[in-house]
Short mmCIF file of N, CA and C in Angstrom, two decimals:
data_model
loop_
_atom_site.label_atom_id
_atom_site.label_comp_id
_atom_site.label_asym_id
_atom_site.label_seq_id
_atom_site.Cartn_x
_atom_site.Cartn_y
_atom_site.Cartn_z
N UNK A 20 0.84 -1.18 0.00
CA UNK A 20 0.00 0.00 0.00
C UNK A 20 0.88 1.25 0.00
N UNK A 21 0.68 2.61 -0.83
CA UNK A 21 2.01 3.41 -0.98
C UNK A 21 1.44 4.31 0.62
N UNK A 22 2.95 4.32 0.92
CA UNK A 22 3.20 5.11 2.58
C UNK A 22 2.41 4.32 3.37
N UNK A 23 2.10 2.93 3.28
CA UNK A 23 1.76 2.76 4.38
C UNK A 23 2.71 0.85 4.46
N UNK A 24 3.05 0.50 3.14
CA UNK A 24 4.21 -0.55 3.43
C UNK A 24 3.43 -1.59 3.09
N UNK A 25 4.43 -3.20 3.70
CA UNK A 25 3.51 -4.08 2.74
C UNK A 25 3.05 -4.82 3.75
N UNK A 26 1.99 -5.67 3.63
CA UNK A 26 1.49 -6.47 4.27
C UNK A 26 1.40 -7.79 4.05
N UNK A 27 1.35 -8.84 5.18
CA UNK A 27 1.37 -10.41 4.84
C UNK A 27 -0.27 -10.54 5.20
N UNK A 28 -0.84 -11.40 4.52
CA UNK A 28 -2.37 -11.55 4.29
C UNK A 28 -2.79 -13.05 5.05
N UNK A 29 -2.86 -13.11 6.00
CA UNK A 29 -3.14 -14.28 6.87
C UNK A 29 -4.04 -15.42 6.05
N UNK A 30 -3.92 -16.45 5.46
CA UNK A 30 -4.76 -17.41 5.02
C UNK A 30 -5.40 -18.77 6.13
N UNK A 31 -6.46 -18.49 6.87
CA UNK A 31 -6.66 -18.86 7.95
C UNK A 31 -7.82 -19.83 7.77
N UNK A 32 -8.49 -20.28 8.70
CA UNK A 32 -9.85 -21.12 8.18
C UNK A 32 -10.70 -20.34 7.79
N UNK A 33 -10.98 -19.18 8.17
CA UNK A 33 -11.98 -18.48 8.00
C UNK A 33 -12.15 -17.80 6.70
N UNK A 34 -10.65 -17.10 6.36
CA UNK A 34 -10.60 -16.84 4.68
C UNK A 34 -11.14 -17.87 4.09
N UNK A 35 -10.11 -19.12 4.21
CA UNK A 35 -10.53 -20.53 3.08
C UNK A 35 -12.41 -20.25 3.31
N UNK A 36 -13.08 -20.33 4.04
CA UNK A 36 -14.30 -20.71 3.86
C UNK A 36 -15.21 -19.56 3.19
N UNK A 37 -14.49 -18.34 3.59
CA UNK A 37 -14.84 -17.11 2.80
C UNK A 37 -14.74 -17.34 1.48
N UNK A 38 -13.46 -17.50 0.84
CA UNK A 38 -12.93 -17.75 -0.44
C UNK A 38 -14.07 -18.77 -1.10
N UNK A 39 -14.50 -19.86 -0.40
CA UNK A 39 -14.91 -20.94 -1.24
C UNK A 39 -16.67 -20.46 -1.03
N UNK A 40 -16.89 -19.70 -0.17
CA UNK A 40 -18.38 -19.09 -0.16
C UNK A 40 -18.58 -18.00 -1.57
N UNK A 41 -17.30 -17.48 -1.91
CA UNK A 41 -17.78 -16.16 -3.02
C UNK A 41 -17.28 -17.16 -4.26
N UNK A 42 -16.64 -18.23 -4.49
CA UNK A 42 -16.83 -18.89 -5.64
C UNK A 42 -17.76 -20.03 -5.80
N UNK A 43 -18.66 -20.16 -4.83
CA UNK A 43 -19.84 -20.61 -5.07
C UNK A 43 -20.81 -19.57 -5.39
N UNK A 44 -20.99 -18.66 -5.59
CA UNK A 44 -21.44 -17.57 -6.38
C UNK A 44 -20.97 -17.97 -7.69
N UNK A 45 -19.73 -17.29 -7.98
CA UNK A 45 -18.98 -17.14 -9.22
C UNK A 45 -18.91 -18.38 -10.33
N UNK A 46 -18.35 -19.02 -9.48
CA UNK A 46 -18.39 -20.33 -10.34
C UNK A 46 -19.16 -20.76 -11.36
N UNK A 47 -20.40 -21.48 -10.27
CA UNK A 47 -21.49 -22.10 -11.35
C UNK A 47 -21.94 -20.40 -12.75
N UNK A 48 -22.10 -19.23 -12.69
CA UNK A 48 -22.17 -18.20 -13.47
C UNK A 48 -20.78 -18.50 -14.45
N UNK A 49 -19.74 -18.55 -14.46
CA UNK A 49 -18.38 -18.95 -15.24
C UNK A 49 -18.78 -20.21 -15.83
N UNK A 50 -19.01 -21.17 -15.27
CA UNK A 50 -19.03 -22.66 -16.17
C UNK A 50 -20.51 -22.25 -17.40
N UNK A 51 -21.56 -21.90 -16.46
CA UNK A 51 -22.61 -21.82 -17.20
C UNK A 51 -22.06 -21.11 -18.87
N UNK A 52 -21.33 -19.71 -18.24
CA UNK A 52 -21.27 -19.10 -19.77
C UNK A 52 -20.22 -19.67 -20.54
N UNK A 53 -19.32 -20.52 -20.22
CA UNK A 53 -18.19 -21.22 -20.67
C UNK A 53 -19.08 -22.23 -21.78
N UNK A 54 -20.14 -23.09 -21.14
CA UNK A 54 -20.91 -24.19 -21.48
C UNK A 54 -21.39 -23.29 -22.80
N UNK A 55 -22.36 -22.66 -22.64
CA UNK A 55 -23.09 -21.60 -23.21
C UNK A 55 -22.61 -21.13 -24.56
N UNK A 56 -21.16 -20.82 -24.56
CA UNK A 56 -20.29 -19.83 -25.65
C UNK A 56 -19.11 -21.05 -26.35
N UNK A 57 -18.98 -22.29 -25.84
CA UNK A 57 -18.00 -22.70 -26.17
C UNK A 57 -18.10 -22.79 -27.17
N UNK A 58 -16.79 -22.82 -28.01
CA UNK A 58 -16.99 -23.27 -29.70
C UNK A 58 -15.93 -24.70 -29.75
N UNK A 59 -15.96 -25.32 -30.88
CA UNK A 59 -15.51 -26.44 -31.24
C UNK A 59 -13.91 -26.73 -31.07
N UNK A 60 -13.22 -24.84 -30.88
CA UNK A 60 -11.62 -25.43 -30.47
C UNK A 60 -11.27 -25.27 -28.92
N UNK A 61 -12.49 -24.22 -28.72
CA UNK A 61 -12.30 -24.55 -27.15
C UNK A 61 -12.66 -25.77 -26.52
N UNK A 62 -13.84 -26.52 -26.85
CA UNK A 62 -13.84 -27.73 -26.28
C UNK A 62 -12.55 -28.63 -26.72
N UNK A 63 -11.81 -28.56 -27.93
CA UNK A 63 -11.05 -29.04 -27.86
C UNK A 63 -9.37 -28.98 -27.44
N UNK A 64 -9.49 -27.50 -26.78
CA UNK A 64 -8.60 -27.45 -26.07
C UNK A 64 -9.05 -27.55 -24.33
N UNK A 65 -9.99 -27.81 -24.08
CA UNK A 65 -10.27 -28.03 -22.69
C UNK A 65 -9.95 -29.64 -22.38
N UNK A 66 -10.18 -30.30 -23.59
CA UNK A 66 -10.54 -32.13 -23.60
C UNK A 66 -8.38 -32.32 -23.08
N UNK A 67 -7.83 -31.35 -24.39
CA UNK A 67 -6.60 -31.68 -24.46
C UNK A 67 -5.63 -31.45 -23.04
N UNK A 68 -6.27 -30.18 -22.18
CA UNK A 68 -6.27 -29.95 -20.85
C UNK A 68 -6.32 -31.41 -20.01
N UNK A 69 -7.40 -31.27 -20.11
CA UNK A 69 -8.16 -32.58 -19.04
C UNK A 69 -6.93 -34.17 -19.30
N UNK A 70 -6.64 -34.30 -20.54
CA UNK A 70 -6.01 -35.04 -21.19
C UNK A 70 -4.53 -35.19 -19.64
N UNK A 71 -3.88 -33.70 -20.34
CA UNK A 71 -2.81 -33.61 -19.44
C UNK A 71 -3.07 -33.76 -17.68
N UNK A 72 -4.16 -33.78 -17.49
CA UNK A 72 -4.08 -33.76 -16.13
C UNK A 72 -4.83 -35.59 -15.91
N UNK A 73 -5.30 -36.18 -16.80
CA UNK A 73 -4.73 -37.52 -16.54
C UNK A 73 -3.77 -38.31 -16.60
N UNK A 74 -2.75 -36.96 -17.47
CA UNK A 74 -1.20 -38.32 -17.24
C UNK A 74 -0.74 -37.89 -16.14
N UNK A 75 -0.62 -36.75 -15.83
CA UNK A 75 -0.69 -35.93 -14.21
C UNK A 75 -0.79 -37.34 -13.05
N UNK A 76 -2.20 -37.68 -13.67
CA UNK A 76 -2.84 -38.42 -12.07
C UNK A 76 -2.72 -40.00 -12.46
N UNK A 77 -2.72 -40.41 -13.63
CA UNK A 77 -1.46 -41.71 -14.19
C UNK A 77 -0.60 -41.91 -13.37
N UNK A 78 0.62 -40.46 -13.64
CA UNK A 78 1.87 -41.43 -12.75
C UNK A 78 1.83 -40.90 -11.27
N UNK A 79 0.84 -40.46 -11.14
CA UNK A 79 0.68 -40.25 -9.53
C UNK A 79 1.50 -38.77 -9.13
N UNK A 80 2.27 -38.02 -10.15
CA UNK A 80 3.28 -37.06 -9.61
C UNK A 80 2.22 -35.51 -9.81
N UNK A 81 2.29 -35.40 -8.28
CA UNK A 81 1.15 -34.14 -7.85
C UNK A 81 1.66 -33.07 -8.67
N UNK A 82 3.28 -32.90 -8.88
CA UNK A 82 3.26 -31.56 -9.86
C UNK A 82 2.84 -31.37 -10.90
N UNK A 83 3.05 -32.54 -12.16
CA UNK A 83 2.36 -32.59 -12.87
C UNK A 83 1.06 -32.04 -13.01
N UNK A 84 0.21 -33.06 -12.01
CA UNK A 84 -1.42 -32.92 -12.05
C UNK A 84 -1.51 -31.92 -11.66
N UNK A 85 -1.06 -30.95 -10.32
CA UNK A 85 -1.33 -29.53 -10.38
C UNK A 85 -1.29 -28.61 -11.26
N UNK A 86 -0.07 -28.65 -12.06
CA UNK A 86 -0.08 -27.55 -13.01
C UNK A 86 -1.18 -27.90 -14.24
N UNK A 87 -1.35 -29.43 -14.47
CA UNK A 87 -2.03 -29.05 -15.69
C UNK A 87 -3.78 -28.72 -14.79
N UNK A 88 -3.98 -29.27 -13.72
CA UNK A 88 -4.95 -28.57 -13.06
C UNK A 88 -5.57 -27.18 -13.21
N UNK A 89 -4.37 -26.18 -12.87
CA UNK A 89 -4.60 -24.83 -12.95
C UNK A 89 -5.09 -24.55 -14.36
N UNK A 90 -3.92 -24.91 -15.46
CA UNK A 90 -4.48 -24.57 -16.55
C UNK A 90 -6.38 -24.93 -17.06
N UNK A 91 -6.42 -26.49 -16.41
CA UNK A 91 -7.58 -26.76 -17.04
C UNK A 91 -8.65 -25.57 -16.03
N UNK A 92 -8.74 -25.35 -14.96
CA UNK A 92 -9.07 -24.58 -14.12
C UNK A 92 -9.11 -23.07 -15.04
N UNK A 93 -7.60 -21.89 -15.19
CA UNK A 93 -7.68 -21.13 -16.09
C UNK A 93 -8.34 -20.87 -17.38
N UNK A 94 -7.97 -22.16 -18.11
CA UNK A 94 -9.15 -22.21 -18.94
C UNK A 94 -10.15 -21.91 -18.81
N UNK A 95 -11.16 -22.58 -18.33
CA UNK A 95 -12.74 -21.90 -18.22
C UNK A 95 -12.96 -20.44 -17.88
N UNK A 96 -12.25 -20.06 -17.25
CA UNK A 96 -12.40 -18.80 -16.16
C UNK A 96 -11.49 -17.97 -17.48
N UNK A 97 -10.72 -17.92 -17.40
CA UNK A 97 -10.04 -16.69 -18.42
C UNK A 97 -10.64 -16.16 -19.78
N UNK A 98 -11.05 -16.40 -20.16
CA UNK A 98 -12.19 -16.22 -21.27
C UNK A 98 -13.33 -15.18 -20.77
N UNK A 99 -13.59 -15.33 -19.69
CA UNK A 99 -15.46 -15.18 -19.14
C UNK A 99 -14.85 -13.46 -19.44
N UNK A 100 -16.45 -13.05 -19.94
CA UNK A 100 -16.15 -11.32 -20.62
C UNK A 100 -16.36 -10.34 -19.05
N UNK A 101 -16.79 -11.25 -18.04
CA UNK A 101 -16.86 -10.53 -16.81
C UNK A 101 -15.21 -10.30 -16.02
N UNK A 102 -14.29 -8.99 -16.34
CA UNK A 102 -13.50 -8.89 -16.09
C UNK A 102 -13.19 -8.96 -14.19
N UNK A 103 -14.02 -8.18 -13.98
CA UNK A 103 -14.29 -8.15 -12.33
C UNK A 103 -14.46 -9.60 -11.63
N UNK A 104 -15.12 -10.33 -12.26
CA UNK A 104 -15.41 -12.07 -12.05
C UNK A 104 -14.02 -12.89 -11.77
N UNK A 105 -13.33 -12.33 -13.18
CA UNK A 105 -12.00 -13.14 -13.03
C UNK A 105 -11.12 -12.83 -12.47
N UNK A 106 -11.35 -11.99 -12.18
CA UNK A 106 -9.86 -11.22 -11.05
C UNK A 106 -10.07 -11.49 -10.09
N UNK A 107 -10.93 -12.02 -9.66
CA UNK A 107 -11.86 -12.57 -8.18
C UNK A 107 -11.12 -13.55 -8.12
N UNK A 108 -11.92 -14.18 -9.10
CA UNK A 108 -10.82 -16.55 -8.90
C UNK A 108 -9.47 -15.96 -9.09
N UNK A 109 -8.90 -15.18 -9.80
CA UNK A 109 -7.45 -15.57 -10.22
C UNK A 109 -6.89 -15.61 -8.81
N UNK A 110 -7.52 -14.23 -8.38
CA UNK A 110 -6.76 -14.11 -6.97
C UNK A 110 -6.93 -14.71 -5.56
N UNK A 111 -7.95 -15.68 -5.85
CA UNK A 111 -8.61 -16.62 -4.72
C UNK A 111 -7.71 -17.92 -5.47
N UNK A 112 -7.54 -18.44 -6.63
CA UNK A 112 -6.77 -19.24 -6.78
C UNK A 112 -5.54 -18.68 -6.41
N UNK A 113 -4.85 -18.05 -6.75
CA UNK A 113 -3.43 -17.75 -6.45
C UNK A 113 -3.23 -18.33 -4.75
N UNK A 114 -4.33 -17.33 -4.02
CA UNK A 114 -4.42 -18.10 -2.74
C UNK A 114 -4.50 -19.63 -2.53
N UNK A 115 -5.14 -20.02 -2.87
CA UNK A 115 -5.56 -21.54 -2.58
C UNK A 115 -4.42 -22.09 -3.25
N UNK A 116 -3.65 -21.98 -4.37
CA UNK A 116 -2.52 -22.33 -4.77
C UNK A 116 -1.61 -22.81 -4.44
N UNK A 117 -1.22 -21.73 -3.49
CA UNK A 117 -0.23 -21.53 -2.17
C UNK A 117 -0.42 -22.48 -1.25
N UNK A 118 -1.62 -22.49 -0.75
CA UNK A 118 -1.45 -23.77 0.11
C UNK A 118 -1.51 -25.15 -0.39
N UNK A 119 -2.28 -25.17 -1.70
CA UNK A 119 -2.09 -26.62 -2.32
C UNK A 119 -0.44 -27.11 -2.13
N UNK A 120 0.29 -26.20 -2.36
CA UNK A 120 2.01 -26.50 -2.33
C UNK A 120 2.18 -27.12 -1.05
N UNK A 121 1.94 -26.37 0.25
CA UNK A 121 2.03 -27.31 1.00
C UNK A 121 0.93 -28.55 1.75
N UNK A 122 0.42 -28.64 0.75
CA UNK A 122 -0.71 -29.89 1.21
C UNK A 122 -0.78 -30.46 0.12
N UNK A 123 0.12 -31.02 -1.12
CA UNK A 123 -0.55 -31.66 -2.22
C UNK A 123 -1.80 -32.62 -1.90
N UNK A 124 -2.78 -32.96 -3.33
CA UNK A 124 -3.66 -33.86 -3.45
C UNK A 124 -2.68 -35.41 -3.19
N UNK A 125 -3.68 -36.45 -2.38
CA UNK A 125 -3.38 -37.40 -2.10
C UNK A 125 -3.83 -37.91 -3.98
N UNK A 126 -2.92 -39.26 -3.88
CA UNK A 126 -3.29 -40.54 -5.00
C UNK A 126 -4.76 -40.07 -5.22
N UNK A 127 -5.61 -40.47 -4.28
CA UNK A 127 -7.13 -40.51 -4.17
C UNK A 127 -8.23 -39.23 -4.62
N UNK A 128 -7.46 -38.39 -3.95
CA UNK A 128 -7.74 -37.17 -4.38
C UNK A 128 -7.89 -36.84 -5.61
N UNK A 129 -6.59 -37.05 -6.31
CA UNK A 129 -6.49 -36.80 -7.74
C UNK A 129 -7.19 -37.62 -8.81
N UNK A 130 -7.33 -38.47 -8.47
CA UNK A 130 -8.34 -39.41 -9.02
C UNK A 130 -9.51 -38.92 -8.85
N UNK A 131 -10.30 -38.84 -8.06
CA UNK A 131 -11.88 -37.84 -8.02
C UNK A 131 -11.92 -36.73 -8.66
N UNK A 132 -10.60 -35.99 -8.33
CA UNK A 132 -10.84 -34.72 -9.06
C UNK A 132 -10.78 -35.34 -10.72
N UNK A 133 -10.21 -36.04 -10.72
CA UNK A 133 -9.41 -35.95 -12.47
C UNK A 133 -10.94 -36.55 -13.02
N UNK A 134 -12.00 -37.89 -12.36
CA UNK A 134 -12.96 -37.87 -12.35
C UNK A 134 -14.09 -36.72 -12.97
N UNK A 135 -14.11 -35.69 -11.94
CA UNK A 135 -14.84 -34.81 -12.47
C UNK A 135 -14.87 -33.92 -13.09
N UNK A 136 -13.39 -33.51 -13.42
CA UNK A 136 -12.92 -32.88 -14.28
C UNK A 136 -13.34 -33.84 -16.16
N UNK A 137 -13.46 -35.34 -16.13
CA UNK A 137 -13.76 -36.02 -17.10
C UNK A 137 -15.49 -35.82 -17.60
N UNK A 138 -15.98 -35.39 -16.03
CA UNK A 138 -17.87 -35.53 -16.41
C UNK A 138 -17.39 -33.92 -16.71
N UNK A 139 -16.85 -32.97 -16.76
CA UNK A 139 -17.28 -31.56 -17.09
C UNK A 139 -17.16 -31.47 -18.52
N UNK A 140 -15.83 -32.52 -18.74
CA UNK A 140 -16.12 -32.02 -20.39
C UNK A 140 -16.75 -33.09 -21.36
N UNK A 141 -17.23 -33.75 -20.64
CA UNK A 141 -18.57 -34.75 -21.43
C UNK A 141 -19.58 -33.70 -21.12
N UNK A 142 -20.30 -32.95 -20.05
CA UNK A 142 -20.81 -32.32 -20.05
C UNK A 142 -20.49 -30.88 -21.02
N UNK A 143 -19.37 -30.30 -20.92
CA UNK A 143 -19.60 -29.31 -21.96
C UNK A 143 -19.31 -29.30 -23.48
N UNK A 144 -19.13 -31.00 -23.94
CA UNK A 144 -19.37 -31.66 -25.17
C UNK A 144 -20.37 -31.51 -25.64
N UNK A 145 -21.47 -31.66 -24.68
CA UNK A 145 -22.80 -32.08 -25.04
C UNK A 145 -23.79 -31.12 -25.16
N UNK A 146 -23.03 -29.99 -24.46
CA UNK A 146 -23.92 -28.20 -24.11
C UNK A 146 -24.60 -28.53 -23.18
N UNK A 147 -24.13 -29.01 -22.00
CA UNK A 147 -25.22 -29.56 -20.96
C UNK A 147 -25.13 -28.61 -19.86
N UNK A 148 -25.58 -27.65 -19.86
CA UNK A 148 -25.12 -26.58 -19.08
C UNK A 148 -25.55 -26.78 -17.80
N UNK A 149 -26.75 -27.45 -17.47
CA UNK A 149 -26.84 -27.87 -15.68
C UNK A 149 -25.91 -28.71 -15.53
N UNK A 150 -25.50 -29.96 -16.53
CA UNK A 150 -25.01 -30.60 -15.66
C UNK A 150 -23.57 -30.16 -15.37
N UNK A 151 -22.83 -29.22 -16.33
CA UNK A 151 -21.84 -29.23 -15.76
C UNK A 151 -21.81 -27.91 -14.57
N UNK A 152 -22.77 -27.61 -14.18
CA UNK A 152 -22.79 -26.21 -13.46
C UNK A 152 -23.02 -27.56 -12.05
N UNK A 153 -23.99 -28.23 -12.28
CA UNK A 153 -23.69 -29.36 -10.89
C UNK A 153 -22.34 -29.72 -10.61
N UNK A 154 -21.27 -30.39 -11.82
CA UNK A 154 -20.28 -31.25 -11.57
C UNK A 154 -19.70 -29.80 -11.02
N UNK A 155 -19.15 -28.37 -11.50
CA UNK A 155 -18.40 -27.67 -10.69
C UNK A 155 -19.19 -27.55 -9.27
N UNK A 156 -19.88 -27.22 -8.74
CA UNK A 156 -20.52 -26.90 -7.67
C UNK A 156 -20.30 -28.42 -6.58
N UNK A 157 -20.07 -29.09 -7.42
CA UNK A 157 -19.58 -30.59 -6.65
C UNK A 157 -18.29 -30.73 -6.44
N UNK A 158 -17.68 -30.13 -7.87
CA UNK A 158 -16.02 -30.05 -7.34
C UNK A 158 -15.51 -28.84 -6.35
N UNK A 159 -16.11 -28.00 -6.22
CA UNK A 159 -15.86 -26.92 -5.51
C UNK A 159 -15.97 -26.99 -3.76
N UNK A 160 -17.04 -27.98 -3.58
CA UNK A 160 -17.07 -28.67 -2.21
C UNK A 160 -16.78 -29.43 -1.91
N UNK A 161 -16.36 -30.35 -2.78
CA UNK A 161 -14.97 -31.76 -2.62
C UNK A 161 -13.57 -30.27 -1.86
N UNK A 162 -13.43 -29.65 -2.85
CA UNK A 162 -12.14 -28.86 -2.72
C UNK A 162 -11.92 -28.35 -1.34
N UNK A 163 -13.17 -27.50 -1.22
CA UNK A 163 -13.36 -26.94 0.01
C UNK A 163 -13.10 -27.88 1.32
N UNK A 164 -14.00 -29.30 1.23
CA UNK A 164 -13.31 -29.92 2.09
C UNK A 164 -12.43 -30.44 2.45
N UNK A 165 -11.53 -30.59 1.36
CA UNK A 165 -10.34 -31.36 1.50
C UNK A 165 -8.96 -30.20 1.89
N UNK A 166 -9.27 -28.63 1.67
CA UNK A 166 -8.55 -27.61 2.22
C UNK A 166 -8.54 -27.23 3.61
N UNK A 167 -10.27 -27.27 4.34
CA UNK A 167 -10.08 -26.96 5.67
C UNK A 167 -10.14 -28.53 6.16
N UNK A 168 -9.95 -29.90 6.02
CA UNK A 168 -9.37 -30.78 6.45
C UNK A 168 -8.03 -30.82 6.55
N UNK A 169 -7.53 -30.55 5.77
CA UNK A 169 -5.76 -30.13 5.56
C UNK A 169 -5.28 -29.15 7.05
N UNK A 170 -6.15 -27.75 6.79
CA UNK A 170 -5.93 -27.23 7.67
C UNK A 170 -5.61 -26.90 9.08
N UNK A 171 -7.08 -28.30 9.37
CA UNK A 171 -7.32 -28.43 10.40
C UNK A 171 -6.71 -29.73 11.46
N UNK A 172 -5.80 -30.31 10.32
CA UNK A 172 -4.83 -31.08 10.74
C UNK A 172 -3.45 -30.01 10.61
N UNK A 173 -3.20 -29.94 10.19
CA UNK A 173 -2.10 -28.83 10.02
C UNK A 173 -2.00 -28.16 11.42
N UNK A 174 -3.38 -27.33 11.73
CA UNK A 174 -3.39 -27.05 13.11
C UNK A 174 -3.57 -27.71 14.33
N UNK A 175 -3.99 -28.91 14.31
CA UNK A 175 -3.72 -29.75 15.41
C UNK A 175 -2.17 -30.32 15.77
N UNK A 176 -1.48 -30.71 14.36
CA UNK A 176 -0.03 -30.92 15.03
C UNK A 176 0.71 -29.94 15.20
N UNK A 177 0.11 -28.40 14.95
CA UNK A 177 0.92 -27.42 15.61
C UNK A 177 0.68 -27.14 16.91
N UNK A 178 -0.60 -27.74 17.52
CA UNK A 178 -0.91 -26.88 19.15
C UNK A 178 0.24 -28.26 20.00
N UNK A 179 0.99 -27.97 20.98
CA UNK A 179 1.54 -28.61 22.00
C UNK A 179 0.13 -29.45 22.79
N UNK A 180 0.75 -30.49 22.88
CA UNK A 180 -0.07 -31.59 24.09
C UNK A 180 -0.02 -30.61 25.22
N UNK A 181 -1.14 -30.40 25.82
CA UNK A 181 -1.59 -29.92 27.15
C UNK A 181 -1.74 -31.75 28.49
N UNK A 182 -0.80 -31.44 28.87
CA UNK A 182 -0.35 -32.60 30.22
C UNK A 182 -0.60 -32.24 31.42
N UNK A 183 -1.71 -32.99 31.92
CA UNK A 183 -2.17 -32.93 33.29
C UNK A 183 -1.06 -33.66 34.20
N UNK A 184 -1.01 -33.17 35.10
CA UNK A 184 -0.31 -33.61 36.62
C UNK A 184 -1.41 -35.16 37.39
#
């Protein structure tokens, strides 16, 4: 901030649940118009996305599957003509990002996700615009829980054992 210096931005439980409350707004509105507008090379660069983030979750190596994650993620969202919209996720992903680094997706994980990441673009093959506005709104609360679970282990092996006499 000028003259007043920089600041560190606490990412706490309460943000995460903030964060994942205003892209349940956003979201399902982004997939819908994604579904809505796609044309024949965007679906086929979303399929080719999705593609990479099953060899991602193939050999099991989380970097992989993260990065091509984001992209398939960027994808939908970078396009949308609502500029204000996307500056929202970019910067709520950037957040959530950050901590994915230190919490990668388990084996299991990546498999569900890579899962529904497979029904979104059968769904936006087909122009199925509920259903894929369900499958995000489903992946978005898989996510959510598997961040403040993270968390909330994260913060349990940080508090010290309290030992009675």
């Amino acid at each position: 901030s000028p003259n007043r210096g920089a600041r560190v931005r606490l990412i706490d439980e309460d943000m995460v649940r903030n964060i994942f409350d205003i892209r349940a707004l956003i979201e399902p509105y982004i997939m819908r118009t994604f579904v809505e507008f796609a044309r024949p090379e965007d679906i086929k660069a979303l399929r080719a996305l999705q593609e990479a983030c099953q060899a991602g979750c193939d050999t099991g190596l989380h970097s992989e599957f993260h990065k091509a994650n984001n992209q398939f993620h960027d994808f939908i969202t970078d396009g949308h003509f609502n500029v204000e919209a996307v500056r929202i996720m970019k910067q709520h992903s950037a957040w959530l990002r950050a901590l994915s680094r230190k919490n990668p997706l388990t084996p299991a994980q990546m498999r569900t996700s890579n899962a529904e990441h497979w029904e979104l673009v059968g769904a936006v093959e087909k122009g199925d615009v509920e259903h894929a506005v369900r499958v995000i709104v489903q992946h978005r609360v898989r996510s959510r829980e598997i961040f403040l679970a993270n968390m909330l282990r994260d913060r349990r092996r940080e508090k010290p054992l309290a030992l009675s006499a």
